[in-house]
Structures are given as C-alpha cells and as structure tokens.
Amino acid sequence: MFQRLLCSLSVLSLSIAAAHAAEPVTLDTPRLSGIDNFRDIAGITTAYSTAHDGVMRSGVFYRSNALTPSAADLATLNGLGIKTIYDLRTSSEIAATPDTMITGATYRNIDIIGSTTSGADITNIAFHSAAEAVAMMEDTNRAFVSDAGMRGQFGQLFNELASVDAAQLFHCTAGKDRTGWTAAVLQSIAGVDEATIMANYLATNDYTAARVAATLKALPPSMAAVYEPLLGVQASYLQAGLDQVAAEYGSMDNYLKQGLGLSQETIYVLRGKLVEYSSLPGQAGLIGNAAAGAELLRQLQNSELSGTYSAYNYYLQSAIDAGSLGGVESQVGGQVHADAASYLLRQNAMIEQAAAPFASGSDLKIGQYRLWTTALAGYLGTDGSAHAESSNEHSQGLMLGITQRFSEQLSARGGFGYSKGSVGGAGGEADTDFTFLNLGARYGLTSLERGMFVDANASAGYVDYDSKRELGGGLGTAKGDTHGNLTGATVALGYRLPLSSVIVEPSLGFRVSHLDLQGFKEKGSELALDVDGIKQTRRSAVANLDVSFAPMAVGAWQLVPGVRVGYERALGDQQVDSEGHLLGLDIEQRAAFDNRDQFSGGVNLMANLGALSVGAEVGANGGGDSHGFNGGLKASYAF
C-alpha cells in the first residue's frame, strides 16, 4: 500500500521537477535539470579531505535519483565516462519510471528493499502523522544494517562497485535513502569524517528543494504535512543507521566485513578508487633512495594498479592503515642495479691486484717468461650512509697469465680470467659473471730492476648479469637479466728503489673504467621495472706503495714477505646511479658505495723453490662508509 503511494509521489515529484527546473549553478559536478539530485560523492564544491592526508577523487562514483534526463542532461552524462549504472529500486518503481540509458553504460538492477528481501515489510506500514513518517525512515536506515536481505543486496552492490574499473553511477527513485546510505558508506570507507558525511547526506534537501516544494504544493495541506518527512532527509535518518552499525557491529569496518561480507581486499579496492593520498606514511621524512621509492609508490596511485585488485593497491592501503611503508620504499626502486654497476666499475682494480706480483718482470732474465695463476676472493660492505640502503659485495675469481721480459727495460704480460660477483642490497641480489682479457706492460727508463718506470694495464671483458628483487609486502619478486661489456685501463708512473734489505716501489697513476650494460625488463611482479641501460665511467687517481723484504731461507725454500698499501680517489662524480621506469613513471636510485676516497692495505708471502713460486696474501680496504677484506692464493713457474 505505502510502496505504491511512495512510487506515485516519486513520479509526481519528478514530473513537477521537469516542469520547474531550477537554474543550474556552478559546481565541480554538473547540475542536471531533469535529475536534480545527481552529484559526485567526492564533494559538493570541492573534493572532501580524508584521513591520512587523502583527498577524494572526483569522477569515480556518482549518485542520483531516477535517470530522467533532458536532452542536454543526457549529453552531459554521456561525456562523463560512466560505464555501469546500478538501479537500487524495486521492479514496480522501475516500471513506473524507467531509466534513460547512458551511452556505453551497462545497466544493473540490485533491488535493495524488494520482494526478495524481508525489507519489503518496511514499506507496508501505515502511519497517520509526520512523527510516524520520521520513525519509519529511521527504521528503514536501521534495516539497512540489521536486515539480512538488505545486507546481502548491499554486499553485492559494493562488490560490484569495486570490480569495475571506470566511472559508475548508483541511484534509487529520489536518490536519498538507499542511495544516501550507499554514499555514506563509501565516504566512510574513504575516511571522510562523520560531520562531512552528514553534511553531504543533508545536501539532498538543497539539491531537491524546488522539486519537494512543488510536490508539497500539489498535495492537500494535511497530506503534505504527513508525507513531507518522506520527501527530504533528516539527520536522524542517517544517524539511526550509523547508530545501528555501532550497536550491532561496533564499527563500520566490522559492518562491512561481517555484515556485508566484504573482504579486506574489496574494501581496499574501493578506497583506492575513492581516495588519492597527498603523501604516504613517513614520506615527508625520507631522503635519498627511500624518498624516491616512496614517491614512486605515491605516484602509482594514479596508475592502473590503484583501485583495482592488485598487489600494489592492497599493499599501499595496508601501509596507510599501518602508518608505515614497511621498508618497501627502499626496495621498489631497484637500488641493487646501481650497487651492481658500482661493483663492476671497481673490478679493474681487482684484476690489477691479482696480477700485481707478476707485473714487473724484474725477477726474470731477458727472454725468460713466467706462467702464473692467482685466485682472489673478497668482501665489501657499505653501510648506506649515502642515503641508500646498506649493501654488500662478495667476489671470487681466477686468473691465468704469462709475463715475459723482452729486454733490460721492457716486460709485458697477458692474462685471461673469470670473476663471479654477488651484490646484495635493498632486498635485491645481483649475480655478475665477468670473463675478461688483461694486457699490460712495464718500461723502465734505465732498467726494470731500478729507477723510474711506466706501467700500463688494460682489460676488457663480457658481463653476464642476473638479478632478483624481493619486494616484500606481498608484491612479489622481480627478476631480470642482461649482459654488457666492461673495459678499463690504468697508467702509472713509479720508482723502484732497492735498498739493503727491502725494495721500495711507490707509484702514482690514473685509472678509468667504463661499463656498458644493456637495458632490460624485469618480470614476476606488478612493480617490475624497465631498467635503462647502464653506461657509466669511473675515473680515479691511484697511488700504491709496494715493499718487498729480503728473502729468508727456510730449508730449500726462500720466503719473501711483502706489504702493499694503496689509495684511490674518485675524480668527478663518484656517485653511480640506475634508472628505471614503471607504467610511465621514472625512478632513479644511487648505489650504496659512494666513497670519494678508498684505502687498502695487505701483506703477502711468497715461497720460492727454484723456478716454482707459491704464495698468499690477505688485505683489508675501507673508506667513508665502506669496509672489506680480501685474500688470494698465487702460484707461478718460470721458464
């Protein structure tokens, strides 16, 4: 009985509104003459602020009364990109006032209080006063929470709102009760404060004032007084529903999960659609790589990953709730690629260290040559004080070579080797396989045994590169692989000074290394990066001091201890960076190793038995924010 009366009143009010349309006003959302309660749930004149430094997005969810647009209204609606319309009315309401469809939109009827739910009983209540009408409207809003049938329909509605990645519209007949509750719940999910939600709910009275006034004027005064509460909204209506949420579920979150059966993921998808956060938890205090990573996470809010069922969206919304980015800000940018590039650029120094005991040829006779091999292993840790996460490098390599003395003043050497490196940092790990060829020569201005000399060294090799980044936060693992070339050269000027019990050999030089890694695409995660090719050159000044002590006889063996001290200073910009891209967004990361000055020192011991020589060395290096150690085994035979 009452349902038929309500439907008749709605049809009457809609027809009167069409005849007496109010003048449109300037709003963020267009005012429609034939659909007076059409609006964006993001706000009235400006977008609403939300908790956690958020702002509601416009153009995502629209609310309205029945779709009875004028020709101009329809043209406006067609331009809003609305892809789905949710009609929350009963079948009789729809029959009385069918929707005019928006071009390109899909129509869905989700009957909130229809015959399929126990809520149908609410509309069969007779009343004789405005107070009874108010009570009925309050009971209706309570039923949105307490009625199992209505909860099932609302649960279906919110799940479907989350599943469509485009603008959507929901409405009932007057666009105030079922629609008003839906809007209030969405705004609550977004984190809008209760006062603003209530103000938005009550804005129906402003939007529909002309239609309601015309409807009341068309009714007998006694009937108008009774039914006036049905045509507008009062704060007590919405508050009754909110109070019921608190009474039955304790919180809106529990109502959504327990009452409507929404998953946490669906709630986060809705919030991702509804809200853009101006900053992320802790972002303002971040610097360096972490700041760049957090900004990438923030900018991804406007990508296809946000507001959909994506690992990124779930992570971001969880992080906002937790108030912390959980370390992912340091892992998303691919710092390990910069760390690996920095490591590779320092490989030429390792090659020279491996060949150093056999570089001069001063222990050979003219025309004699020495076959040699050396194995090296090392570790370097960097504490990340260069505004990056700490990193570590492990390396091991083997080199085979030959040194020959051609004259009193000239010797030359050549070697072939392999070095395997493992670089870890910021949740990532990169493995590098470096196969190289090394050539060098020394020229003594007077002789190789004494006086000034010039030493030259050059190397070139092929790099095979594999990386894996554990992003954390359920974001998966990003894997990548590529290859490239590493070249380098060093020229040094030194002086060899034999003394009574030691040979002192200081030198100064210049080293340059150039890395050319091809760009690649990571796979395996929504946040996998397209990594740019890494083309970087490192230039440095180097100084070394080698000291060899007089041989000591131990049986048939001759033991020769030695000390090596080194210093390297990077010239120009010592920073090594990597650049990547994700969904059109750029991210740059710097390597943890960012030292201008690096010091090294070590001791070695060679044991000679005729033409055979074996030995070992151990050393340490450090400088700035880095420290490490290395060791090696060496063997040679002179022919």
XYZ file of C-alpha atoms in Angstrom:
639
model
C 0.000 0.000 0.000
C 2.600 2.531 1.086
C 5.023 1.299 -1.575
C 2.514 2.181 -4.295
C 1.931 5.592 -2.691
C 5.670 6.277 -2.481
C 6.081 5.334 -6.111
C 3.225 7.652 -7.107
C 4.702 10.513 -5.120
C 8.087 9.961 -6.793
C 6.579 10.023 -10.270
C 4.629 13.172 -9.378
C 7.685 14.911 -7.962
C 9.828 14.010 -10.971
C 7.280 15.382 -13.426
C 6.901 18.604 -11.448
C 10.694 18.973 -11.284
C 10.929 18.652 -15.047
C 8.430 21.448 -15.468
C 10.021 23.718 -12.862
C 13.760 23.039 -13.211
C 15.990 25.243 -11.119
C 18.642 27.362 -12.766
C 21.947 25.486 -12.862
C 24.741 26.722 -10.575
C 28.473 26.389 -10.974
C 29.647 23.184 -9.328
C 32.520 20.788 -9.740
C 29.906 18.291 -10.875
C 27.364 19.484 -13.455
C 23.834 20.218 -12.223
C 21.206 18.431 -14.282
C 17.774 19.903 -14.827
C 15.956 16.596 -15.148
C 17.898 14.740 -12.431
C 18.142 17.254 -9.632
C 19.895 15.006 -7.098
C 22.719 13.973 -9.437
C 26.153 14.608 -7.914
C 29.629 13.287 -7.378
C 30.065 11.655 -3.972
C 33.539 13.230 -3.783
C 32.091 16.562 -2.678
C 29.756 19.435 -3.368
C 32.018 22.311 -4.451
C 35.430 20.898 -3.562
C 36.699 17.384 -3.000
C 36.485 16.175 0.581
C 39.592 15.616 2.644
C 40.003 12.206 4.222
C 42.041 10.616 6.957
C 45.763 10.065 6.370
C 46.253 13.170 4.204
C 43.914 11.987 1.486
C 41.578 13.758 -0.934
C 38.584 12.122 -2.562
C 38.810 11.547 -6.286
C 36.151 13.070 -8.486
C 34.576 11.289 -11.413
C 34.616 7.850 -9.774
C 31.184 7.322 -8.186
C 28.105 9.390 -8.981
C 24.791 9.282 -7.115
C 21.423 10.405 -8.360
C 17.704 9.975 -8.365
C 15.951 8.124 -11.206
C 17.542 8.762 -14.609
C 15.063 11.038 -16.353
C 17.461 13.375 -18.141
C 16.678 16.139 -20.537
C 18.419 16.053 -23.899
C 21.103 18.377 -22.550
C 21.432 16.286 -19.392
C 21.915 13.142 -21.433
C 24.655 14.768 -23.499
C 26.379 15.743 -20.257
C 26.022 12.260 -18.790
C 27.328 10.686 -21.967
C 30.526 12.698 -21.555
C 31.323 11.522 -18.025
C 32.639 8.088 -18.970
C 30.082 6.245 -16.838
C 30.292 2.533 -17.634
C 27.879 0.962 -15.155
C 24.534 2.079 -13.723
C 23.235 0.440 -10.554
C 19.484 0.839 -10.134
C 18.620 0.153 -6.487
C 14.842 0.312 -6.961
C 12.079 -2.273 -6.854
C 10.550 -3.620 -10.036
C 7.390 -1.518 -9.558
C 9.446 1.658 -9.176
C 11.376 0.824 -12.316
C 8.151 0.148 -14.241
C 6.738 3.499 -13.160
C 9.871 5.463 -14.093
C 12.271 3.574 -16.374
C 15.838 4.824 -16.638
C 17.047 6.587 -19.747
C 20.253 4.808 -20.524
C 23.644 6.485 -20.795
C 25.550 5.646 -23.965
C 28.052 2.875 -23.402
C 26.867 2.076 -19.877
C 25.819 -1.336 -18.571
C 22.603 -1.464 -16.549
C 22.348 -3.470 -13.308
C 19.331 -3.719 -11.027
C 20.164 -4.501 -7.410
C 16.845 -4.267 -5.559
C 17.745 -3.247 -2.024
C 14.262 -3.490 -0.398
C 12.327 -5.546 -2.944
C 10.295 -8.714 -2.583
C 13.445 -10.833 -2.449
C 14.314 -9.362 0.942
C 12.491 -9.087 4.233
C 12.859 -5.349 3.822
C 9.655 -5.382 1.761
C 7.752 -5.388 5.034
C 9.051 -1.917 5.881
C 7.068 -0.348 3.050
C 3.764 -1.829 4.200
C 3.488 0.291 7.316
C 0.542 2.658 7.634
C 1.021 5.900 9.550
C -1.033 8.977 10.217
C 1.441 11.655 11.317
C 4.749 13.205 10.405
C 6.259 11.620 13.521
C 5.289 8.196 12.273
C 6.826 9.014 8.889
C 10.060 10.088 10.556
C 10.085 6.912 12.637
C 9.548 4.826 9.505
C 12.509 6.494 7.752
C 14.712 5.928 10.767
C 13.616 2.289 10.879
C 14.466 1.972 7.187
C 18.022 3.151 7.801
C 18.329 0.762 10.746
C 17.149 -2.027 8.486
C 19.973 -1.264 6.040
C 22.164 -2.608 8.855
C 20.008 -5.176 10.648
C 18.053 -6.778 7.802
C 19.898 -9.789 6.382
C 18.249 -9.482 2.978
C 19.235 -5.844 2.595
C 22.769 -6.574 3.772
C 23.053 -9.218 1.092
C 21.972 -6.739 -1.592
C 24.299 -4.024 -0.318
C 27.141 -6.540 -0.186
C 26.526 -7.396 -3.840
C 26.429 -3.688 -4.716
C 29.745 -2.849 -3.055
C 31.463 -5.880 -4.525
C 30.334 -4.854 -7.995
C 31.331 -1.212 -7.427
C 34.816 -2.481 -6.612
C 35.048 -4.725 -9.666
C 34.501 -2.121 -12.405
C 37.492 -0.011 -13.379
C 35.595 3.036 -14.667
C 33.170 5.726 -13.520
C 29.935 4.313 -12.078
C 26.546 5.641 -11.020
C 24.092 4.304 -8.442
C 20.598 5.582 -7.772
C 17.153 4.866 -6.419
C 13.948 6.824 -7.039
C 14.622 10.006 -5.088
C 18.370 9.426 -4.673
C 18.319 9.985 -0.936
C 17.712 6.879 1.195
C 19.128 3.739 -0.388
C 21.413 5.997 -2.412
C 22.217 8.156 0.606
C 23.208 5.154 2.699
C 25.389 3.824 -0.128
C 27.147 7.179 -0.470
C 27.652 7.472 3.283
C 29.229 4.009 3.460
C 31.553 4.761 0.550
C 32.602 8.054 2.127
C 33.226 6.236 5.392
C 35.443 3.732 3.547
C 37.286 6.701 2.078
C 37.952 8.108 5.546
C 35.721 11.186 5.388
C 34.821 12.457 8.856
C 31.302 11.900 10.200
C 30.331 15.579 10.171
C 31.182 15.878 6.479
C 29.351 12.651 5.668
C 26.266 14.002 7.413
C 26.529 17.354 5.608
C 26.737 15.547 2.290
C 23.727 13.427 3.193
C 21.685 16.520 4.108
C 22.690 18.275 0.867
C 19.822 16.338 -0.754
C 17.500 18.907 0.746
C 19.279 21.699 -1.115
C 19.516 19.791 -4.401
C 15.846 18.779 -4.392
C 14.331 21.823 -2.719
C 12.451 23.023 -5.796
C 11.021 19.578 -6.597
C 9.988 18.896 -2.998
C 8.329 22.296 -2.701
C 6.390 21.723 -5.908
C 5.349 18.236 -4.776
C 4.103 19.508 -1.410
C 2.244 22.363 -3.074
C 0.422 19.862 -5.264
C -0.782 17.870 -2.233
C -3.579 18.731 0.162
C -2.085 20.557 3.157
C -2.978 17.806 5.627
C -1.421 15.150 3.431
C 1.625 17.329 2.763
C 2.289 17.707 6.482
C 2.229 13.935 6.978
C 4.354 13.000 3.991
C 6.844 15.880 3.982
C 9.410 13.814 6.005
C 9.400 11.261 3.185
C 10.405 13.731 0.502
C 13.579 15.004 2.117
C 16.163 13.776 4.594
C 16.841 14.471 8.230
C 19.995 13.903 10.203
C 18.174 11.398 12.406
C 17.624 9.084 9.424
C 21.273 8.545 8.640
C 22.221 8.683 12.300
C 19.798 5.847 13.030
C 21.678 3.657 10.566
C 25.074 4.699 11.916
C 23.938 4.036 15.481
C 22.714 0.610 14.405
C 26.152 -0.106 12.965
C 27.727 0.769 16.312
C 25.162 -1.266 18.260
C 25.371 -4.436 16.156
C 28.936 -4.406 14.857
C 30.897 -1.928 16.921
C 32.439 -0.233 13.892
C 31.853 0.463 10.219
C 34.748 -1.851 9.377
C 33.029 -4.753 11.146
C 29.738 -3.934 9.402
C 31.486 -4.064 6.048
C 33.251 -7.347 6.758
C 30.834 -9.203 8.991
C 27.553 -7.647 7.928
C 28.085 -7.221 4.206
C 30.673 -9.944 3.755
C 33.209 -7.674 2.064
C 36.803 -8.826 2.019
C 39.600 -6.550 3.176
C 40.849 -6.563 -0.387
C 37.495 -5.279 -1.697
C 37.434 -2.528 0.910
C 40.934 -1.503 -0.126
C 39.985 -1.539 -3.801
C 37.073 0.778 -3.070
C 39.290 3.087 -1.048
C 41.913 3.066 -3.785
C 39.241 4.203 -6.233
C 37.889 6.813 -3.862
C 40.997 8.477 -2.442
C 44.316 9.861 -3.582
C 46.812 10.415 -0.799
C 48.874 13.575 -0.967
C 51.682 11.877 0.913
C 52.348 8.416 2.266
C 53.158 7.453 5.856
C 56.555 8.807 6.787
C 57.247 10.063 3.285
C 57.979 13.617 4.391
C 60.926 12.458 6.490
C 62.571 10.272 3.858
C 65.665 11.162 1.827
C 67.674 9.602 -0.962
C 66.612 6.285 -2.426
C 63.843 5.767 0.122
C 62.315 9.144 -0.753
C 62.406 8.276 -4.453
C 60.828 4.893 -3.755
C 58.063 6.359 -1.633
C 57.319 8.933 -4.315
C 57.059 6.142 -6.887
C 54.568 4.343 -4.639
C 52.594 7.558 -4.243
C 52.537 8.329 -7.962
C 51.358 4.804 -8.731
C 48.052 5.800 -7.122
C 47.201 7.301 -10.494
C 48.131 4.200 -12.456
C 46.161 1.147 -13.471
C 47.391 -0.622 -10.325
C 45.452 1.623 -7.966
C 41.815 0.989 -7.175
C 41.868 -2.488 -8.694
C 42.521 -5.947 -7.342
C 46.284 -5.553 -7.431
C 49.022 -6.445 -5.005
C 50.173 -2.828 -5.114
C 46.787 -1.437 -4.103
C 46.427 -3.889 -1.236
C 49.933 -3.140 -0.035
C 49.520 0.624 -0.252
C 46.210 0.686 1.606
C 47.580 -1.689 4.253
C 50.613 0.535 4.686
C 48.409 3.596 5.101
C 46.418 1.821 7.803
C 49.616 0.669 9.499
C 51.154 4.132 9.302
C 54.387 2.793 7.829
C 55.615 1.785 4.406
C 57.286 -1.193 5.994
C 60.606 -0.815 4.194
C 59.139 -1.287 0.730
C 60.012 2.315 -0.074
C 63.660 1.219 -0.124
C 63.040 -1.888 -2.203
C 60.821 -0.758 -5.076
C 63.363 1.367 -6.917
C 65.958 -1.206 -7.897
C 68.918 0.074 -5.889
C 70.652 -3.256 -6.370
C 71.149 -2.435 -10.062
C 73.103 0.676 -9.106
C 75.023 -1.324 -6.494
C 75.958 -3.943 -9.080
C 77.092 -1.276 -11.556
C 79.268 0.317 -8.882
C 80.772 -3.065 -8.062
C 81.564 -3.806 -11.691
C 83.225 -0.442 -12.202
C 85.703 -1.412 -9.481
C 86.588 -4.781 -10.978
C 89.565 -3.435 -12.901
C 91.253 -2.637 -9.607
C 90.767 -6.265 -8.545
C 92.297 -7.509 -11.797
C 95.354 -5.307 -11.297
C 95.702 -6.512 -7.720
C 95.596 -10.110 -8.910
C 98.365 -9.511 -11.450
C 100.495 -7.171 -9.294
C 103.073 -9.724 -8.021
C 103.846 -10.700 -11.619
C 103.579 -7.273 -13.238
C 107.169 -6.059 -13.291
C 109.106 -8.981 -14.737
C 112.115 -7.705 -12.814
C 112.741 -11.175 -11.382
C 113.135 -12.613 -14.886
C 116.122 -12.746 -17.149
C 115.910 -11.271 -20.615
C 113.924 -13.648 -22.807
C 112.589 -15.584 -19.835
C 108.857 -15.838 -19.092
C 106.723 -16.861 -16.147
C 103.375 -18.679 -16.202
C 101.251 -17.735 -13.268
C 97.834 -18.136 -11.766
C 96.092 -16.298 -8.993
C 92.802 -16.770 -7.195
C 91.150 -13.944 -5.325
C 88.167 -13.667 -3.006
C 86.836 -10.550 -1.370
C 84.054 -8.887 0.543
C 82.983 -5.267 0.780
C 80.169 -3.906 2.911
C 78.703 -0.423 2.680
C 76.581 0.940 5.494
C 74.316 3.034 3.292
C 75.149 6.436 4.719
C 74.941 7.795 1.151
C 71.132 7.955 1.536
C 70.801 4.366 0.346
C 70.220 1.001 1.955
C 73.322 -0.845 3.053
C 74.838 -3.225 0.536
C 77.384 -5.994 0.413
C 79.589 -7.469 -2.278
C 81.123 -10.916 -2.465
C 83.555 -11.775 -5.230
C 85.758 -14.629 -6.239
C 87.892 -15.001 -9.304
C 90.644 -16.860 -11.049
C 93.209 -15.526 -13.476
C 95.817 -17.286 -15.616
C 98.616 -15.294 -17.161
C 102.073 -15.042 -18.573
C 104.772 -12.409 -18.059
C 107.807 -12.142 -20.316
C 110.864 -9.946 -20.140
C 111.934 -8.730 -23.562
C 114.875 -6.536 -22.657
C 116.645 -4.806 -19.826
C 113.921 -2.181 -19.823
C 110.758 -3.867 -21.083
C 108.420 -6.589 -19.923
C 104.860 -7.422 -20.920
C 102.104 -9.590 -19.575
C 98.781 -11.024 -20.568
C 96.078 -12.846 -18.704
C 92.696 -14.425 -19.047
C 90.296 -14.622 -16.142
C 86.858 -15.015 -14.673
C 85.262 -13.235 -11.758
C 81.944 -14.064 -10.153
C 80.297 -11.432 -8.040
C 77.231 -11.353 -5.833
C 75.848 -7.970 -4.838
C 73.061 -7.577 -2.297
C 71.167 -4.534 -1.126
C 67.653 -3.136 -0.618
C 66.003 -6.543 -0.824
C 67.732 -7.415 -4.069
C 70.554 -9.597 -5.236
C 72.505 -9.405 -8.481
C 74.913 -12.010 -9.778
C 77.596 -10.944 -12.212
C 79.779 -13.234 -14.282
C 82.730 -11.341 -15.751
C 85.021 -13.014 -18.272
C 87.957 -10.833 -19.227
C 91.266 -10.449 -21.024
C 94.027 -8.404 -19.445
C 97.164 -6.972 -21.069
C 99.943 -4.926 -19.540
C 103.496 -3.736 -19.939
C 106.212 -2.078 -17.894
C 109.021 0.059 -19.221
C 111.950 1.077 -17.047
C 113.702 4.268 -18.069
C 117.042 2.738 -17.042
C 116.172 -0.850 -16.188
C 113.338 -2.871 -14.652
C 115.374 -3.501 -11.501
C 115.975 0.091 -10.524
C 114.776 3.584 -11.230
C 111.751 5.193 -12.745
C 109.257 3.145 -14.737
C 105.969 3.476 -16.588
C 103.373 0.767 -16.142
C 100.309 0.359 -18.375
C 97.413 -2.030 -17.928
C 94.252 -2.602 -19.979
C 91.388 -5.055 -19.678
C 88.173 -5.827 -21.491
C 85.509 -8.382 -20.836
C 81.973 -9.625 -21.134
C 79.474 -9.323 -18.274
C 76.519 -11.644 -17.783
C 74.023 -10.165 -15.315
C 71.121 -11.720 -13.370
C 69.112 -10.021 -10.666
C 66.319 -10.829 -8.243
C 64.470 -8.365 -6.038
C 62.207 -9.483 -3.203
C 59.866 -6.522 -2.966
C 58.110 -7.543 0.235
C 54.592 -6.622 1.255
C 53.132 -9.338 -0.968
C 54.400 -7.508 -4.066
C 56.278 -10.500 -5.402
C 59.735 -10.994 -6.839
C 61.093 -9.013 -9.780
C 63.702 -10.840 -11.831
C 65.867 -9.505 -14.622
C 68.832 -10.417 -16.736
C 71.039 -8.673 -19.255
C 74.614 -8.530 -20.467
C 77.215 -5.982 -21.404
C 80.861 -5.049 -21.558
C 83.368 -3.752 -19.050
C 86.605 -2.121 -20.124
C 89.345 -0.349 -18.259
C 92.875 0.958 -18.312
C 95.458 2.239 -15.864
C 98.656 4.170 -16.494
C 101.079 4.665 -13.611
C 104.476 6.285 -13.087
C 106.630 4.707 -10.408
C 110.093 4.354 -8.983
C 111.798 1.128 -7.953
C 114.371 1.584 -5.224
C 116.344 -1.429 -3.979
C 117.788 -0.909 -0.501
C 119.905 -3.168 1.656
C 117.061 -5.327 2.960
C 113.964 -4.099 1.148
C 112.789 -2.982 -2.257
C 110.511 0.017 -2.159
C 108.265 0.737 -5.123
C 105.948 3.766 -4.953
C 103.735 4.692 -7.923
C 101.111 7.227 -8.948
C 98.615 6.673 -11.715
C 95.280 7.236 -13.368
C 92.607 4.590 -13.816
C 89.461 4.666 -15.963
C 86.725 2.027 -16.126
C 83.706 2.009 -18.399
C 80.607 -0.160 -18.006
C 78.024 -0.671 -20.723
C 75.105 -2.845 -19.588
C 72.096 -3.178 -21.859
C 68.654 -2.187 -20.623
C 66.226 -4.922 -19.628
C 62.728 -5.583 -18.363
C 62.210 -7.300 -15.058
C 59.468 -9.899 -14.747
C 57.499 -11.518 -11.968
C 55.904 -8.595 -10.130
C 53.425 -5.811 -10.715
C 56.240 -3.497 -9.681
C 58.823 -4.979 -12.049
C 60.891 -2.214 -13.625
C 62.032 -1.451 -17.117
C 65.681 -0.769 -16.274
C 67.598 1.599 -18.513
C 70.914 0.594 -19.944
C 73.729 1.476 -17.563
C 76.541 3.346 -19.266
C 78.882 4.813 -16.704
C 82.538 5.704 -16.480
C 84.606 5.884 -13.312
C 87.836 7.846 -13.257
C 90.234 7.864 -10.354
C 93.732 8.728 -9.259
C 95.631 5.863 -7.668
C 98.701 5.646 -5.502
C 100.421 2.438 -4.398
C 103.397 1.555 -2.290
C 104.854 -1.937 -2.597
C 107.554 -3.115 -0.227
C 109.384 -6.423 -0.680
C 111.667 -7.636 2.064
C 114.857 -9.620 1.679
C 114.360 -13.367 1.197
C 114.598 -15.624 4.220
C 115.837 -19.167 3.819
C 113.699 -21.914 5.283
C 115.238 -25.169 4.263
C 115.317 -25.285 0.485
C 112.698 -22.579 0.216
C 113.148 -18.837 0.052
C 110.403 -16.867 1.818
C 109.786 -13.323 0.584
C 107.366 -11.260 2.692
C 105.862 -8.049 1.363
C 103.485 -5.226 2.122
C 101.200 -3.313 -0.235
C 99.436 -0.063 0.623
C 97.094 1.687 -1.761
C 94.925 4.776 -2.092
C 92.336 5.608 -4.727
C 90.483 8.885 -5.132
C 87.499 9.110 -7.431
C 87.581 12.062 -9.801
C 84.452 13.884 -10.857
C 81.131 12.497 -9.659
C 81.771 9.297 -7.734
C 78.049 8.519 -7.491
C 76.693 5.597 -9.540
C 73.000 5.610 -10.445
C 70.488 3.344 -12.098
C 67.277 4.490 -13.738
C 64.088 2.547 -14.274
C 60.537 3.062 -15.427
C 57.206 1.680 -14.304
C 53.939 2.491 -16.067
C 55.394 5.710 -17.420
C 56.880 6.800 -14.086
C 60.631 7.281 -13.593
C 62.670 6.113 -10.632
C 66.359 6.801 -10.035
C 68.457 5.072 -7.387
C 72.004 5.604 -6.272
C 74.487 2.945 -5.244
C 75.269 2.496 -1.574
C 79.003 2.677 -2.354
C 79.591 6.395 -2.748
C 83.142 6.874 -1.485
C 85.405 9.580 -2.769
C 88.436 8.017 -1.088
C 89.307 4.378 -0.660
C 92.277 2.924 1.236
C 93.699 -0.560 1.048
C 96.467 -2.482 2.720
C 97.702 -6.014 2.812
C 100.547 -8.384 3.469
C 101.790 -11.161 1.249
C 104.212 -14.011 1.475
C 105.817 -15.766 -1.473
C 107.737 -19.014 -1.157
C 110.228 -19.764 -3.928
C 111.800 -23.068 -4.753
C 113.893 -22.676 -7.845
C 111.566 -21.769 -10.724
C 108.474 -22.537 -8.654
C 106.793 -19.875 -6.590
C 103.669 -20.111 -4.427
C 102.181 -17.602 -2.079
C 99.239 -15.977 -0.399
C 98.060 -12.531 0.528
C 95.462 -11.051 2.850
C 94.303 -7.485 3.000
C 91.665 -5.030 4.055
C 90.151 -1.974 2.460
C 87.843 0.767 3.501
C 86.969 4.378 3.307
C 83.992 6.520 4.062
C 81.034 4.226 4.568
C 82.648 1.035 3.241
C 84.870 -1.663 4.649
C 86.023 -5.052 3.450
C 88.708 -7.630 3.203
C 90.269 -9.825 0.545
C 92.630 -12.696 0.168
C 94.289 -14.678 -2.561
C 96.459 -17.634 -3.464
C 99.155 -17.416 -6.133
C 101.411 -19.795 -7.962
C 103.880 -19.420 -10.829
C 106.631 -21.153 -12.719
C 109.470 -19.509 -14.583
C 110.742 -20.900 -17.867
